Coordinates of C-alpha atoms in Angstrom, one line a residue:
Chain W
X1 CA 0.0 0.0 0.0
X2 CA 1.2 3.5 -0.9
X3 CA 0.4 6.5 1.4
X4 CA 1.6 9.9 0.5
X5 CA 1.0 12.6 3.1
X6 CA 1.3 16.3 2.8
X7 CA 4.4 16.5 0.6
X8 CA 5.9 19.8 -0.5
X9 CA 8.3 19.7 -3.5
X10 CA 10.3 22.4 -5.1
X11 CA 12.3 23.0 -8.3
X12 CA 14.8 25.5 -7.0
X13 CA 12.7 28.1 -5.3
X14 CA 9.5 27.2 -7.3
X15 CA 7.1 25.1 -5.3
X16 CA 5.5 22.5 -7.5
X17 CA 3.7 20.3 -5.0
X18 CA 1.8 21.7 -2.0
X19 CA 0.7 19.5 0.8
X20 CA 0.1 16.8 -1.8
X21 CA -1.5 13.6 -0.5
X22 CA -2.8 10.4 -1.9
X23 CA -3.1 6.7 -1.1
X24 CA -3.5 3.5 -3.1
X25 CA -4.3 0.2 -1.6
X26 CA -3.1 -3.2 -2.8
X27 CA -5.0 -4.2 -5.9
X28 CA -6.3 -0.7 -6.5
X29 CA -5.9 1.4 -9.6
X30 CA -5.7 5.1 -8.8
X31 CA -5.7 7.5 -11.7
X32 CA -4.1 10.9 -11.2
X33 CA -5.7 13.5 -13.5
X34 CA -5.0 17.1 -14.0
X35 CA -4.2 19.8 -16.6
X36 CA -0.7 20.3 -18.1
X37 CA 1.7 21.6 -15.5
X38 CA -0.5 20.7 -12.5
X39 CA 2.2 18.6 -11.0
X40 CA 1.3 15.0 -12.0
X41 CA 4.8 14.0 -13.2
X42 CA 6.4 15.7 -10.3
X43 CA 4.1 13.8 -7.9
X44 CA 5.3 10.5 -9.3
X45 CA 9.0 11.6 -9.2
X46 CA 8.5 12.7 -5.6
X47 CA 7.1 9.4 -4.7
X48 CA 10.1 7.7 -6.3
X49 CA 12.5 10.1 -4.5
X50 CA 13.8 11.6 -7.7
X51 CA 12.5 15.0 -6.6
X52 CA 12.9 14.7 -2.8
X53 CA 10.1 16.2 -0.8
X54 CA 11.1 18.9 1.6
X55 CA 8.3 17.9 4.0
X56 CA 5.6 15.3 4.3
X57 CA 6.1 11.5 4.0
X58 CA 6.0 8.7 1.4
X59 CA 5.2 5.4 3.0
X60 CA 5.1 2.0 1.2
X61 CA 3.9 -1.0 3.1
X62 CA 4.6 0.7 6.4
X63 CA 8.2 1.7 5.4
X64 CA 8.9 5.4 5.3
X65 CA 10.9 6.1 2.2
X66 CA 10.9 9.9 2.5
X67 CA 14.5 10.2 3.7
X68 CA 15.9 7.3 1.7
X69 CA 17.9 7.9 -1.5
X70 CA 16.0 7.5 -4.7
X71 CA 17.9 4.3 -5.7
X72 CA 16.4 2.6 -2.6
X73 CA 12.8 2.9 -3.9
X74 CA 12.7 -0.4 -6.0
X75 CA 13.9 -2.4 -3.0
X76 CA 10.9 -1.2 -1.1
X77 CA 8.5 -2.2 -3.8
X78 CA 8.2 0.9 -6.0
X79 CA 8.2 0.4 -9.7
X80 CA 8.3 3.2 -12.2
X81 CA 7.3 3.7 -15.9
X82 CA 8.5 7.2 -16.6
X83 CA 6.9 9.7 -19.0
X84 CA 8.3 9.3 -22.5
X85 CA 9.5 5.8 -21.6
X86 CA 13.0 6.9 -20.7
X87 CA 14.6 3.7 -22.0
X88 CA 18.3 3.3 -22.0
X89 CA 18.1 3.9 -25.7
X90 CA 21.6 2.7 -26.6
X91 CA 21.2 -0.5 -24.6
X92 CA 19.6 -3.6 -26.0
X93 CA 16.1 -4.8 -25.0
X94 CA 17.8 -7.6 -23.0
X95 CA 20.1 -5.1 -21.2
X96 CA 17.1 -2.8 -20.3
X97 CA 15.4 -5.8 -18.9
X98 CA 18.5 -6.8 -17.0
X99 CA 18.6 -3.4 -15.4
X100 CA 15.1 -4.0 -14.1
X101 CA 16.0 -7.4 -12.8
X102 CA 19.1 -6.2 -11.1
X103 CA 17.2 -3.4 -9.2
X104 CA 15.7 -5.9 -6.8
X105 CA 17.9 -9.0 -7.5
X106 CA 15.3 -10.9 -9.6
X107 CA 16.3 -13.7 -11.9
X108 CA 15.2 -15.9 -14.8
X109 CA 11.7 -16.8 -13.5
X110 CA 10.7 -13.1 -13.3
X111 CA 12.3 -12.4 -16.7
X112 CA 10.4 -15.3 -18.3
X113 CA 7.1 -14.2 -16.7
X114 CA 7.5 -10.6 -17.9
X115 CA 8.5 -11.7 -21.4
X116 CA 5.4 -13.9 -21.5
X117 CA 3.4 -10.8 -20.9
X118 CA 5.1 -9.1 -23.8
X119 CA 6.1 -11.8 -26.3
X120 CA 7.1 -9.4 -29.0
X121 CA 10.1 -8.3 -26.8
X122 CA 11.4 -11.9 -26.7
X123 CA 11.9 -11.6 -30.5
X124 CA 13.8 -8.3 -30.1
X125 CA 16.1 -9.1 -27.2
X126 CA 19.3 -8.2 -29.0
X127 CA 17.9 -5.1 -30.7
X128 CA 18.9 -1.7 -29.5
X129 CA 15.9 -0.3 -27.6
X130 CA 16.1 3.1 -29.3
X131 CA 15.3 1.4 -32.6
X132 CA 12.0 -0.2 -31.4
X133 CA 8.6 1.2 -32.5
X134 CA 6.8 3.5 -30.1
X135 CA 4.5 0.7 -28.9
X136 CA 7.3 -1.7 -28.4
X137 CA 9.3 0.9 -26.5
X138 CA 6.3 1.4 -24.1
X139 CA 6.1 -2.4 -23.6
X140 CA 9.7 -2.5 -22.8
X141 CA 9.3 0.4 -20.3
X142 CA 6.6 -1.6 -18.6
X143 CA 8.5 -4.8 -18.8
X144 CA 11.6 -3.2 -17.2
X145 CA 9.4 -1.8 -14.4
X146 CA 7.7 -5.2 -13.9
X147 CA 11.1 -6.9 -13.6
X148 CA 11.5 -5.2 -10.3
X149 CA 8.4 -7.1 -9.0
X150 CA 6.8 -4.0 -7.6
X151 CA 4.1 -3.8 -5.0
X152 CA 3.3 -0.3 -6.2
X153 CA 3.6 0.6 -9.8
X154 CA 3.7 4.3 -10.9
X155 CA 3.0 4.8 -14.6
X156 CA 3.3 8.2 -16.2
X157 CA 1.3 8.6 -19.4
X158 CA 1.8 5.0 -20.6
X159 CA -0.6 5.4 -23.5
X160 CA 1.0 8.6 -24.9
X161 CA 1.2 8.4 -28.7
X162 CA 0.1 4.8 -28.9
X163 CA -2.4 3.2 -31.3
X164 CA -5.7 1.8 -29.8
X165 CA -4.5 -1.9 -30.0
X166 CA -1.4 -1.0 -27.9
X167 CA -3.5 1.0 -25.4
X168 CA -5.8 -2.1 -25.0
X169 CA -2.7 -4.3 -24.4
X170 CA -1.4 -1.9 -21.7
X171 CA -4.9 -1.8 -20.1
X172 CA -4.9 -5.6 -20.1
X173 CA -1.6 -5.7 -18.3
X174 CA -2.6 -3.1 -15.7
X175 CA -5.8 -5.1 -14.9
X176 CA -3.7 -8.3 -14.6
X177 CA -1.4 -6.5 -12.1
X178 CA -4.4 -5.3 -10.1
X179 CA -5.5 -8.9 -9.8
X180 CA -2.2 -9.9 -8.4
X181 CA -2.5 -7.2 -5.7
X182 CA -0.2 -4.5 -7.1
X183 CA -1.3 -1.0 -6.4
X184 CA -1.2 1.1 -9.6
X185 CA -1.0 4.9 -9.8
X186 CA -1.7 6.0 -13.3
X187 CA -1.0 9.5 -14.6
X188 CA -2.9 10.1 -17.8
X189 CA -4.0 12.8 -20.2
X190 CA -6.4 10.4 -22.0
X191 CA -9.3 10.0 -19.6
X192 CA -11.1 7.6 -21.9
X193 CA -8.1 5.3 -21.8
X194 CA -8.0 4.9 -18.0
X195 CA -11.5 5.4 -16.7
X196 CA -12.6 1.8 -17.7
X197 CA -9.9 0.3 -15.5
X198 CA -9.5 2.8 -12.6
X199 CA -11.0 2.4 -9.1
X200 CA -10.4 5.9 -7.9
X201 CA -9.5 9.2 -9.6
X202 CA -7.5 11.9 -7.9
X203 CA -7.6 15.4 -9.3
X204 CA -4.4 17.5 -9.0
X205 CA -4.5 21.2 -9.5
X206 CA -1.6 23.7 -8.8
X207 CA 0.3 20.9 -7.0
X208 CA -2.5 20.0 -4.7
X209 CA -4.7 17.0 -4.6
X210 CA -8.1 18.7 -4.8
X211 CA -10.3 15.6 -4.6
X212 CA -10.2 11.9 -4.8
X213 CA -13.4 10.2 -5.9
X214 CA -14.5 6.6 -6.8
X215 CA -14.6 6.2 -10.6
X216 CA -18.4 5.5 -10.4
X217 CA -18.9 9.0 -9.1
X218 CA -17.2 10.4 -12.2
X219 CA -19.4 8.3 -14.4
X220 CA -22.5 9.7 -12.6
X221 CA -21.2 13.3 -12.5
X222 CA -18.7 14.1 -15.3
X223 CA -18.7 17.8 -14.2
X224 CA -15.6 17.1 -12.1
X225 CA -13.7 16.2 -15.2
X226 CA -14.7 19.5 -16.7
X227 CA -13.7 21.4 -13.6
X228 CA -10.2 19.9 -13.2
X229 CA -9.2 18.6 -16.6
X230 CA -11.2 20.9 -18.9
X231 CA -13.1 18.2 -20.8
Chain S
X1 CA 68.5 8.7 -49.7
X2 CA 71.5 6.4 -49.6
X3 CA 70.6 3.2 -47.9
X4 CA 74.2 2.4 -47.0
X5 CA 74.4 5.6 -44.8
X6 CA 70.8 6.3 -43.8
X7 CA 67.8 4.1 -43.6
X8 CA 65.5 3.8 -46.6
X9 CA 62.0 5.3 -46.5
X10 CA 60.3 2.0 -45.7
X11 CA 62.2 1.2 -42.5
X12 CA 62.2 4.8 -41.6
X13 CA 58.4 4.8 -41.8
X14 CA 58.3 1.6 -39.7
X15 CA 60.4 3.2 -37.0
X16 CA 58.2 6.3 -37.1
X17 CA 55.1 4.2 -36.9
X18 CA 56.4 2.3 -34.0
X19 CA 57.1 5.5 -32.1
X20 CA 53.7 6.7 -33.1
X21 CA 52.1 3.5 -31.9
X22 CA 53.7 3.8 -28.5
X23 CA 52.4 7.4 -28.2
X24 CA 48.9 6.3 -29.5
X25 CA 48.6 3.4 -27.1
X26 CA 49.5 5.5 -24.0
X27 CA 47.3 8.4 -25.2
X28 CA 44.4 6.0 -25.8
X29 CA 44.6 4.7 -22.3
X30 CA 44.9 8.1 -20.8
X31 CA 42.1 9.6 -22.9
X32 CA 39.8 6.7 -22.3
X33 CA 39.9 7.6 -18.6
X34 CA 39.0 11.2 -19.4
X35 CA 36.3 10.2 -21.8
X36 CA 34.8 7.7 -19.4
X37 CA 34.6 10.4 -16.7
X38 CA 32.9 12.8 -19.0
X39 CA 30.6 10.2 -20.6
X40 CA 29.2 8.8 -17.3
X41 CA 29.5 11.9 -15.0
X42 CA 29.4 14.8 -17.5
X43 CA 32.4 16.1 -15.7
X44 CA 35.2 17.7 -17.7
X45 CA 38.1 16.7 -15.5
X46 CA 40.8 19.3 -16.0
X47 CA 42.9 17.5 -13.3
X48 CA 43.1 14.3 -15.4
X49 CA 46.7 15.1 -16.5
X50 CA 47.7 15.5 -12.9
X51 CA 46.5 11.9 -12.1
X52 CA 48.8 10.9 -15.0
X53 CA 51.7 12.9 -13.4
X54 CA 50.9 11.5 -10.0
X55 CA 51.1 7.9 -11.4
X56 CA 54.5 8.6 -12.9
X57 CA 55.9 10.3 -9.8
X58 CA 54.5 7.6 -7.5
X59 CA 56.1 5.0 -9.9
X60 CA 59.5 6.6 -9.3
X61 CA 58.9 6.8 -5.5
X62 CA 57.7 3.2 -5.2
X63 CA 60.4 1.7 -7.5
X64 CA 63.0 3.8 -5.7
X65 CA 61.9 2.5 -2.3
X66 CA 62.3 -1.1 -3.4
X67 CA 65.9 -2.1 -3.9
X68 CA 66.8 -5.1 -6.1
X69 CA 65.5 -6.0 -9.5
X70 CA 64.0 -3.1 -11.5
X71 CA 61.3 -5.6 -12.6
X72 CA 60.2 -6.0 -8.9
X73 CA 60.0 -2.2 -8.4
X74 CA 58.2 -1.7 -11.7
X75 CA 55.6 -4.4 -10.9
X76 CA 55.0 -2.9 -7.4
X77 CA 54.6 0.5 -9.0
X78 CA 52.2 -0.9 -11.7
X79 CA 50.0 -2.2 -8.9
X80 CA 50.3 0.4 -6.1
X81 CA 50.6 3.7 -8.0
X82 CA 47.3 3.4 -9.8
X83 CA 45.6 2.2 -6.6
X84 CA 46.9 5.2 -4.7
X85 CA 45.8 7.5 -7.5
X86 CA 42.4 5.9 -7.7
X87 CA 42.0 6.3 -3.9
X88 CA 42.9 10.0 -4.1
X89 CA 40.5 10.5 -6.9
X90 CA 37.7 8.8 -5.0
X91 CA 38.4 11.1 -2.0
X92 CA 38.5 14.2 -4.4
X93 CA 35.1 13.1 -5.8
X94 CA 33.5 12.7 -2.4
X95 CA 35.0 15.9 -0.9
X96 CA 34.7 18.2 -4.0
X97 CA 32.6 17.0 -6.9
X98 CA 29.8 15.4 -5.0
X99 CA 29.3 18.6 -2.9
X100 CA 28.9 20.5 -6.2
X101 CA 26.2 18.0 -7.2
X102 CA 28.4 17.3 -10.3
X103 CA 27.3 20.6 -11.8
X104 CA 29.1 20.7 -15.2
X105 CA 30.3 24.3 -14.9
X106 CA 31.3 24.2 -11.2
X107 CA 33.2 21.0 -11.6
X108 CA 35.4 22.5 -14.4
X109 CA 36.5 25.2 -11.9
X110 CA 36.8 22.7 -9.1
X111 CA 39.0 20.4 -11.2
X112 CA 41.2 23.3 -12.2
X113 CA 41.7 23.9 -8.4
X114 CA 42.4 20.2 -8.0
X115 CA 45.0 20.4 -10.8
X116 CA 46.9 23.0 -8.8
X117 CA 46.6 21.2 -5.5
X118 CA 47.9 17.9 -6.9
X119 CA 50.6 19.7 -8.9
X120 CA 51.9 21.7 -5.9
X121 CA 51.5 18.7 -3.6
X122 CA 53.8 16.7 -5.9
X123 CA 56.3 19.6 -6.0
X124 CA 56.3 19.8 -2.2
X125 CA 56.5 16.1 -1.6
X126 CA 58.8 15.0 -4.4
X127 CA 60.7 18.1 -5.4
X128 CA 61.1 19.8 -8.8
X129 CA 63.7 17.5 -10.3
X130 CA 62.9 15.1 -13.2
X131 CA 63.3 11.6 -11.9
X132 CA 64.3 8.6 -14.0
X133 CA 62.5 5.3 -13.6
X134 CA 64.4 2.1 -14.7
X135 CA 62.7 0.0 -17.3
X136 CA 61.8 -3.4 -15.9
X137 CA 63.7 -5.2 -18.6
X138 CA 66.1 -4.2 -21.3
X139 CA 66.1 -6.0 -24.6
X140 CA 66.0 -5.0 -28.2
X141 CA 63.9 -6.4 -30.9
X142 CA 66.0 -6.8 -34.0
X143 CA 64.6 -5.7 -37.3
X144 CA 66.7 -6.2 -40.5
X145 CA 67.2 -2.4 -40.6
X146 CA 67.4 -1.4 -37.0
X147 CA 66.9 -2.5 -33.4
X148 CA 64.0 -1.3 -31.4
X149 CA 63.3 -1.2 -27.7
X150 CA 61.5 -4.3 -26.5
X151 CA 60.1 -2.4 -23.6
X152 CA 58.3 0.1 -25.9
X153 CA 56.7 -2.8 -27.7
X154 CA 55.6 -4.2 -24.3
X155 CA 54.0 -0.8 -23.6
X156 CA 52.0 -1.0 -26.8
X157 CA 50.8 -4.5 -26.0
X158 CA 50.1 -3.7 -22.3
X159 CA 48.0 -0.7 -23.3
X160 CA 46.1 -2.7 -25.8
X161 CA 45.5 -5.4 -23.2
X162 CA 44.2 -2.9 -20.6
X163 CA 42.0 -1.2 -23.3
X164 CA 40.5 -4.6 -24.1
X165 CA 39.9 -5.2 -20.4
X166 CA 38.1 -1.8 -20.2
X167 CA 36.0 -2.7 -23.2
X168 CA 35.2 -6.1 -21.7
X169 CA 34.3 -4.5 -18.4
X170 CA 31.9 -2.1 -20.0
X171 CA 30.2 -4.5 -22.4
X172 CA 30.4 -7.8 -20.7
X173 CA 29.9 -7.2 -17.0
X174 CA 27.1 -6.0 -14.7
X175 CA 29.3 -3.1 -13.5
X176 CA 29.7 -2.0 -17.1
X177 CA 26.0 -2.2 -17.7
X178 CA 25.4 -0.1 -14.6
X179 CA 28.0 2.4 -15.9
X180 CA 26.4 2.6 -19.3
X181 CA 22.9 3.0 -17.9
X182 CA 24.1 5.8 -15.7
X183 CA 25.7 7.4 -18.7
X184 CA 22.6 7.4 -20.8
X185 CA 20.1 8.5 -18.2
X186 CA 21.1 9.1 -14.6
X187 CA 17.6 9.8 -13.3
X188 CA 16.1 6.7 -14.7
X189 CA 19.1 4.7 -13.5
X190 CA 18.3 5.8 -9.9
X191 CA 14.7 4.8 -10.3
X192 CA 16.1 1.3 -11.1
X193 CA 18.2 1.0 -8.0
X194 CA 21.5 2.2 -9.3
X195 CA 23.3 4.2 -6.7
X196 CA 24.5 7.0 -9.0
X197 CA 26.7 8.7 -6.4
X198 CA 28.6 5.5 -5.8
X199 CA 28.9 4.9 -9.6
X200 CA 30.3 8.4 -10.0
X201 CA 32.9 7.9 -7.3
X202 CA 33.9 4.6 -8.9
X203 CA 34.1 6.0 -12.4
X204 CA 36.1 9.0 -11.3
X205 CA 38.6 6.7 -9.5
X206 CA 38.7 4.3 -12.4
X207 CA 39.3 7.1 -14.9
X208 CA 42.2 8.4 -12.8
X209 CA 43.5 4.9 -12.4
X210 CA 43.7 4.4 -16.2
X211 CA 45.7 7.6 -16.5
X212 CA 48.0 6.4 -13.7
X213 CA 48.5 3.0 -15.4
X214 CA 49.4 4.8 -18.7
X215 CA 51.9 6.9 -16.8
X216 CA 53.5 4.0 -15.0
X217 CA 53.9 2.2 -18.3
X218 CA 55.5 5.1 -20.2
X219 CA 57.6 6.7 -17.5
X220 CA 60.6 4.4 -18.0
X221 CA 61.0 5.9 -21.4
X222 CA 60.6 9.5 -20.0
X223 CA 61.2 11.0 -16.7
X224 CA 58.8 11.8 -13.8
X225 CA 58.3 15.4 -12.7
X226 CA 55.6 17.5 -11.3
X227 CA 54.8 19.4 -14.5
X228 CA 54.5 16.4 -16.8
X229 CA 50.7 16.3 -16.7
X230 CA 50.0 19.2 -19.1
X231 CA 50.8 17.4 -22.4
X232 CA 48.8 14.3 -21.6
X233 CA 45.9 16.5 -20.6
X234 CA 45.9 18.6 -23.8
X235 CA 46.4 15.6 -26.0
X236 CA 43.6 13.7 -24.2
X237 CA 41.3 16.6 -24.8
X238 CA 42.2 16.7 -28.5
X239 CA 41.5 13.0 -28.7
X240 CA 38.1 13.1 -26.9
X241 CA 37.0 16.1 -28.8
X242 CA 37.8 14.4 -32.1
X243 CA 36.4 11.0 -31.0
X244 CA 33.4 12.4 -29.3
X245 CA 33.2 13.1 -25.6
X246 CA 32.0 9.9 -23.8
X247 CA 32.6 7.6 -26.8
X248 CA 35.2 5.0 -26.0
X249 CA 35.3 3.7 -29.6
X250 CA 35.8 7.3 -30.9
X251 CA 38.5 8.0 -28.2
X252 CA 40.6 4.9 -29.1
X253 CA 40.2 5.6 -32.9
X254 CA 41.2 9.3 -32.4
X255 CA 44.1 8.4 -30.2
X256 CA 45.4 6.0 -32.9
X257 CA 45.1 8.8 -35.5
X258 CA 46.6 11.5 -33.4
X259 CA 49.3 9.3 -31.9
X260 CA 50.4 7.7 -35.1
X261 CA 50.4 10.9 -37.1
X262 CA 52.2 12.8 -34.3
X263 CA 54.9 10.1 -34.3
X264 CA 55.3 10.0 -38.0
X265 CA 55.1 13.7 -38.7
X266 CA 57.5 14.4 -35.8
X267 CA 60.1 12.1 -37.2
X268 CA 59.8 13.0 -40.9
X269 CA 59.1 16.7 -40.5
X270 CA 58.8 18.7 -37.3
X271 CA 57.0 18.3 -33.9
X272 CA 55.4 21.7 -34.3
X273 CA 53.8 20.7 -37.6
X274 CA 52.3 17.7 -35.9
X275 CA 50.7 19.9 -33.2
X276 CA 49.5 22.4 -35.8
X277 CA 47.8 19.6 -37.8
X278 CA 46.1 18.1 -34.8
X279 CA 44.9 21.6 -33.7
X280 CA 43.5 22.2 -37.2
X281 CA 41.7 18.8 -37.0
X282 CA 40.2 19.7 -33.6
X283 CA 39.0 23.1 -35.0
X284 CA 37.4 21.5 -38.0
X285 CA 35.6 18.9 -35.8
X286 CA 34.4 21.6 -33.5
X287 CA 33.0 23.6 -36.4
X288 CA 31.5 20.8 -38.5
X289 CA 30.7 18.1 -36.0
X290 CA 30.7 19.5 -32.4
X291 CA 29.8 16.2 -30.8
X292 CA 32.9 14.5 -32.3
X293 CA 33.0 11.6 -34.7
X294 CA 31.1 9.2 -32.4
X295 CA 29.7 11.5 -29.7
X296 CA 26.0 11.4 -28.8
X297 CA 23.8 13.6 -26.7
X298 CA 22.6 12.2 -23.3
X299 CA 20.0 13.2 -20.8

């Protein structure tokens, strides 16, 4: 379970997150929505420790990660699919996967299980990851994160620039993760892509979590989407 | 040219090429250290030449302390001088570069300061005199036209061996994978459990160690003194600019070109002409291909 409580984050002197809080239970899919520049990506980076919060706390399964270095995050169950994939583009597919496995000391069983989820990657293992198609790159970014065997998976715009079939595949994997008890925090611009799978939706505005609502409430009252996302 | 008095062109070219190959091999080893530090850490280490100098001076100090066979002293120097230099570099990284958060501009200024500290430290501890270091063995390889130092050929082979080792480390080991991942994207590397600060310390120490190994190998053909770091630094910069900052392949290739051409032009024409040509080459690379022949942009 992930619990973020009242974190403040800054880029230099500019405050990006203000008393930001959210929580995601095991097996829950939480979608974080907000306009451009609202602080969605920073929120995920803060949870990962890549933008260390100046105050507040980030707790995963009762372990306070707030003061730990960023590289400790995977060991405590945090997995990350960054915005824009951020693959090690000059490394091969196999090497990218190896980096994921090394993060938490996983081995061949994890590798095989992850590659079974994304069979196309098995055929591309020796290919340089920067030369993959956009969809394949996104699959690799997810595979790399899943190789860490996360309890909490943070995904930053995983459907960005992908064709519908690929979005469906990603949704399928996210639902499968939910069923194994992984908490998923999903940052998305495409509301239609995530609402079918989300359990809760949190709205972020000016670095603050304004509201967290069950997804059913959004279906009943779409005005929240208009207010916070502008659609 | 009269072959009975002077060598013919062919043998003369062979001799010049051998001299160039020695220079190229040592330069490649030194420059790979500089390139590695820039590639992984984005730090332009202006003190790199001083690590070379320190390796040479320590080689003199260690081999002088040990009486007996020069081979024994040389082997001790080859082991301990690079280790001491690596240790000092690791301390410098922790005390100086890490505190500057590896900011590219600030670390340039800091390593200039480090250059003077190491240089003046060597002057204070070891004095201003040039110190000879005995070669570990003395035999000549006989060609039909001339004899050539067996030790210099050993230097070429040893450098090639170390470079192959570096290549294997980077491409065939987990440590190498971690270094390459850090080089390509340090933030994402952290998100995947890579302790970037520790990687940086290790890389800075390793880069300095490579310069020290190169210095220990070549110092028996030169002399060790506290100002000897400047030339390797300038040549290393020339090589990494041509090859592409951070590209090991480019660095080795550029070192071969610069080293060989420098050796050949120096023997056939004039050392100044060799320097002029390499400077023109650098200028052209900077104008037409600023990232170097094999350089790539990183996050």
